[in-house]
Amino acid sequence: MPELPEVEVTRRSFASAIEQATIQRVWQGLPLRWPLGCAPEYLVGQRVGSVQRRGKYLLLELSHGWLLVHLGMSGSLLFSAHLPAPTAHEHFDLVTTRGVLRLNDPRRFGAVVFVPDLAAPTAVKLLGKLGMEPLSDQFDLDAFAVGLKKRRTAIKQVLLAGNLVVGVGNIYACESLFLAGIRPTTVAARLRRPRVQRLRAAIIEVLTAAIERGGSTLRDFSSADGSAGHFQLEAKVYGRAGLPCLCCGSTVRVMRQGQRSSYFCPVCQKA
DNA sequence: CAGTGGGCCTGAGTGC
DNA sequence: TGCACTCAGGCCCACT
């Protein structure tokens, strides 16, 4: 499920509801990607402060540390007043005075990690190399251009890597490159200023639109209050191989780049 | 340092 | 219907 818009929509859907809650109980199911990093009992009694986001990580501020939540490839959060009925793949429950935050994650690539502070080694390992936040002032055109200049690989790979700009996963990388008229295979360092500028604008536009529409999904994204996203209805190229380009009518193509599918229009997107 | 490929997991979909 | 196979939104790590 999770690229930046889904994570942000999820954050907004439960942040104010869980704020000021006190943790009463922690339940863990099957192991997730990483261990929790503390005894579950250590969380009990701690108060939840703000819920922030960095890239695709959610950061729950606690009275004595932070809970980092990552949704991996298939994770979703549900916040509800009472303990939800068991389903097939819940692996973490945070029971609080204001409701239960539940992580559901069939593939278990997701994680919930406690760190005493954001300078702790684990936090630095997970968050330290993240690139610029695309929807903040941090996403500076000059910095973006300088970063791209250093990369001799395909622009699509650079976007996915997340160490220059965060939050752009496969779907939004495809859509952003389409909107900017750039082939996924174009070497990042070869992009000139006007195209860098267009790409930056396209990323911001695509992510912003997706958040406004409530996040995207290929299958079953729903935010923590249960409402569903529907960005897939808006996708211009992603998942449309063999169909006519919505701008020029030529056939949308798909290719493999680093074990990932890249969808593009061979006419609208130039090398 | 930059770049590439493997691996972690399960479920859905496809073709035989 | 059953089986083998491929693919899926992410990201760390070992290696070149």
XYZ file of C-alpha atoms (C1' of nucleotides) in Angstrom:
303
model
C 0.000 0.000 0.000
C 2.306 2.677 1.168
C 3.824 5.494 -0.669
C 3.968 8.936 0.854
C 0.340 9.938 0.176
C -1.053 6.791 1.792
C 1.138 7.236 4.832
C 0.147 10.880 5.128
C -3.556 10.095 4.726
C -3.195 7.405 7.371
C -1.440 9.841 9.689
C -4.149 12.455 9.346
C -6.872 9.898 9.896
C -5.832 9.041 13.449
C -3.320 11.640 14.669
C -5.731 13.873 16.561
C -7.716 10.912 17.880
C -4.734 9.212 19.516
C -3.043 12.348 20.817
C -2.887 12.507 24.621
C -3.857 8.849 24.895
C -2.083 6.683 27.450
C -0.807 3.273 26.399
C -2.457 0.510 28.413
C -1.346 -2.640 26.672
C 0.796 -3.808 23.758
C 0.176 -6.979 21.825
C 2.554 -8.464 19.247
C 1.734 -11.226 16.783
C 4.182 -12.735 14.331
C 7.558 -11.022 13.980
C 7.648 -8.034 11.665
C 10.655 -6.803 9.745
C 12.488 -5.623 12.849
C 12.036 -6.297 16.538
C 10.252 -3.706 18.665
C 13.471 -2.729 20.355
C 12.154 -2.654 23.919
C 10.059 -4.753 26.239
C 6.386 -4.180 25.369
C 5.724 -3.361 29.034
C 8.062 -0.404 28.752
C 5.493 1.316 26.547
C 2.663 0.847 29.012
C 1.850 4.047 30.855
C 3.540 6.255 28.288
C 1.519 9.055 26.792
C 1.208 9.603 23.049
C 2.053 13.082 21.822
C 2.153 14.196 18.218
C 2.010 11.854 15.247
C 4.501 12.966 12.620
C 5.729 11.622 9.318
C 9.190 11.378 7.773
C 9.200 9.851 4.304
C 7.113 6.723 4.625
C 7.690 6.403 8.361
C 5.124 7.459 10.936
C 6.659 8.829 14.119
C 4.575 8.574 17.267
C 5.979 10.805 19.951
C 5.801 9.137 23.358
C 6.615 10.514 26.784
C 9.907 8.597 26.824
C 10.795 8.042 23.191
C 9.356 7.461 19.755
C 7.524 4.678 18.048
C 8.525 4.419 14.388
C 5.941 2.696 12.230
C 6.589 1.565 8.682
C 3.919 -0.093 6.576
C 6.260 -1.987 4.258
C 4.535 -3.225 1.132
C 1.255 -4.446 2.509
C 0.721 -2.830 5.885
C -2.244 -0.759 6.986
C -3.225 0.851 10.255
C -6.661 0.864 11.790
C -7.584 3.058 14.739
C -10.815 2.214 16.436
C -12.501 2.887 19.754
C -12.557 -0.765 20.735
C -10.433 -3.827 20.024
C -11.310 -4.881 16.464
C -12.328 -8.435 15.706
C -9.429 -10.671 14.676
C -8.704 -10.890 10.967
C -5.989 -12.850 9.219
C -2.913 -10.659 9.572
C -2.847 -8.316 12.520
C 0.605 -8.295 14.090
C 0.628 -5.370 16.467
C -1.947 -3.714 18.708
C -1.356 -0.555 20.691
C -4.203 -0.432 23.186
C -4.683 3.068 24.580
C -7.166 5.019 26.647
C -8.558 6.575 23.487
C -8.668 3.548 21.213
C -6.690 0.743 19.642
C -4.128 1.271 16.917
C -3.748 -1.965 14.970
C -1.180 -2.839 12.323
C -2.387 -5.289 9.726
C 0.349 -6.536 7.414
C 0.054 -9.772 5.402
C 3.597 -9.713 4.056
C 5.188 -8.485 7.260
C 7.652 -6.145 5.553
C 6.392 -3.475 7.889
C 7.771 -2.650 11.317
C 7.088 -0.991 14.641
C 10.283 0.130 16.339
C 10.777 1.937 19.630
C 13.684 4.333 20.001
C 14.505 6.386 23.109
C 15.168 9.440 20.952
C 15.670 10.324 17.304
C 19.445 10.460 17.713
C 19.574 6.838 18.853
C 21.523 4.518 16.528
C 18.442 2.646 15.380
C 16.631 5.869 14.526
C 19.643 7.184 12.645
C 19.979 3.923 10.757
C 16.351 4.062 9.640
C 15.843 7.792 9.139
C 19.351 9.155 8.713
C 19.784 8.647 4.993
C 16.339 9.774 3.912
C 16.219 12.446 1.244
C 14.267 15.687 1.096
C 10.584 15.842 1.995
C 8.903 16.558 -1.348
C 5.996 18.493 0.156
C 8.081 20.801 2.296
C 10.295 23.817 1.667
C 13.167 21.375 2.017
C 12.486 20.216 -1.560
C 14.666 22.902 -3.027
C 15.151 23.087 -6.782
C 18.889 23.745 -6.550
C 19.446 20.917 -4.097
C 17.411 18.588 -6.303
C 19.427 19.552 -9.380
C 22.729 19.118 -7.563
C 21.664 15.705 -6.283
C 20.584 14.530 -9.710
C 23.885 15.635 -11.239
C 25.715 13.095 -9.085
C 23.675 10.148 -10.252
C 24.643 8.203 -13.354
C 21.723 5.843 -13.171
C 18.186 6.007 -14.536
C 16.025 8.783 -13.107
C 13.358 6.263 -12.126
C 15.853 4.398 -9.921
C 16.994 7.626 -8.322
C 13.444 8.550 -7.383
C 12.789 5.111 -5.910
C 16.037 5.060 -3.930
C 14.670 7.678 -1.552
C 18.033 9.152 -0.611
C 17.524 12.287 -2.695
C 13.794 12.780 -2.326
C 11.597 10.547 -0.164
C 8.150 9.088 -0.509
C 8.033 8.508 -4.248
C 7.364 4.814 -4.749
C 6.808 2.938 -7.960
C 3.353 4.263 -8.811
C 4.102 7.913 -8.162
C 7.511 7.683 -9.837
C 5.801 6.452 -13.007
C 3.115 9.110 -12.796
C 5.522 11.951 -12.018
C 7.825 11.058 -14.911
C 4.850 10.887 -17.238
C 3.610 14.272 -16.127
C 7.106 15.718 -16.591
C 7.499 14.119 -20.016
C 10.665 12.248 -19.036
C 11.513 8.622 -19.872
C 12.112 6.442 -16.804
C 15.395 5.303 -18.348
C 16.899 8.760 -18.788
C 20.153 9.090 -16.864
C 19.531 11.443 -13.949
C 22.732 13.416 -14.394
C 21.796 14.270 -17.972
C 18.615 16.124 -17.069
C 18.931 19.829 -17.717
C 17.503 22.542 -15.559
C 14.099 23.011 -17.242
C 13.326 19.304 -17.036
C 14.528 19.096 -13.433
C 12.167 21.931 -12.667
C 9.300 20.175 -14.413
C 10.027 16.938 -12.596
C 10.063 18.647 -9.230
C 6.736 20.307 -10.005
C 5.276 17.022 -11.243
C 6.256 15.150 -8.069
C 4.669 17.812 -5.912
C 1.538 17.877 -8.036
C 1.080 14.098 -8.150
C 1.665 13.593 -4.425
C -0.534 16.519 -3.450
C -3.366 15.347 -5.669
C -3.121 11.833 -4.270
C -3.338 13.070 -0.687
C -6.340 15.222 -1.545
C -8.062 12.199 -3.009
C -7.408 10.152 0.090
C -4.425 8.112 -0.990
C -4.048 5.525 -3.687
C -4.263 1.809 -3.843
C -3.747 -1.043 -6.217
C -6.035 -3.225 -4.185
C -7.200 -2.338 -0.772
C -5.695 0.778 0.715
C -7.825 2.250 3.436
C -6.839 4.846 5.992
C -6.949 4.218 9.702
C -10.590 5.309 9.906
C -11.535 2.777 7.245
C -12.203 5.058 4.267
C -10.829 3.874 0.936
C -8.527 5.654 -1.500
C -9.084 5.762 -5.226
C -6.005 7.208 -6.925
C -5.861 4.208 -9.239
C -8.790 5.695 -11.067
C -6.590 8.686 -11.798
C -3.411 6.894 -12.891
C -2.335 8.104 -16.323
C 0.220 5.391 -17.090
C 0.666 3.097 -14.091
C -0.927 -0.276 -14.801
C -2.068 0.817 -18.261
C 0.329 -1.156 -20.481
C -1.204 -1.812 -23.893
C -3.867 0.857 -23.440
C -3.902 4.162 -25.309
C -2.072 7.084 -23.723
C -4.639 9.487 -22.321
C -2.735 12.414 -23.807
C -1.641 11.298 -27.285
C -3.360 7.972 -27.921
C -0.233 5.931 -28.595
C 0.205 2.654 -26.716
C 1.474 2.783 -23.132
C 4.437 0.450 -22.596
C 5.861 -1.391 -19.623
C 9.477 -2.380 -18.993
C 11.527 -3.771 -16.121
C 13.920 -1.551 -14.218
C 15.646 -3.011 -11.180
C 12.988 -5.712 -10.695
C 10.231 -3.136 -10.900
C 7.744 -2.319 -13.622
C 8.041 1.059 -15.292
C 5.054 2.262 -17.286
C 5.535 5.052 -19.790
C 4.275 6.614 -22.999
C 6.970 6.353 -25.692
C 5.712 9.511 -27.382
C 4.919 11.860 -24.490
C 8.054 10.911 -22.541
C 11.384 11.789 -24.132
C 14.817 10.476 -23.298
C 31.123 6.565 -3.049
C 27.713 4.901 -6.653
C 25.380 1.121 -8.553
C 23.390 -3.729 -8.756
C 21.072 -7.753 -7.212
C 19.307 -10.774 -3.483
C 16.283 -11.402 0.113
C 12.546 -10.789 3.335
C 7.034 -12.672 3.261
C 2.143 -13.883 1.761
C -1.690 -13.641 -1.488
C -3.707 -12.961 -5.954
C -3.704 -13.978 -10.567
C -2.555 -16.795 -14.743
C -1.776 -20.731 -17.637
C -1.584 -25.600 -18.042
C -9.844 -28.372 -9.055
C -4.878 -28.351 -8.376
C -0.272 -27.059 -9.153
C 3.650 -24.204 -10.608
C 4.813 -20.030 -11.572
C 4.975 -14.840 -11.661
C 4.112 -10.615 -9.694
C 2.981 -6.895 -6.094
C 3.143 -0.474 -3.494
C 9.709 -1.035 0.167
C 14.028 -1.075 1.799
C 18.314 -3.076 3.922
C 22.545 -5.262 2.990
C 26.434 -7.498 0.754
C 28.899 -7.174 -3.051
C 31.347 -5.109 -7.338
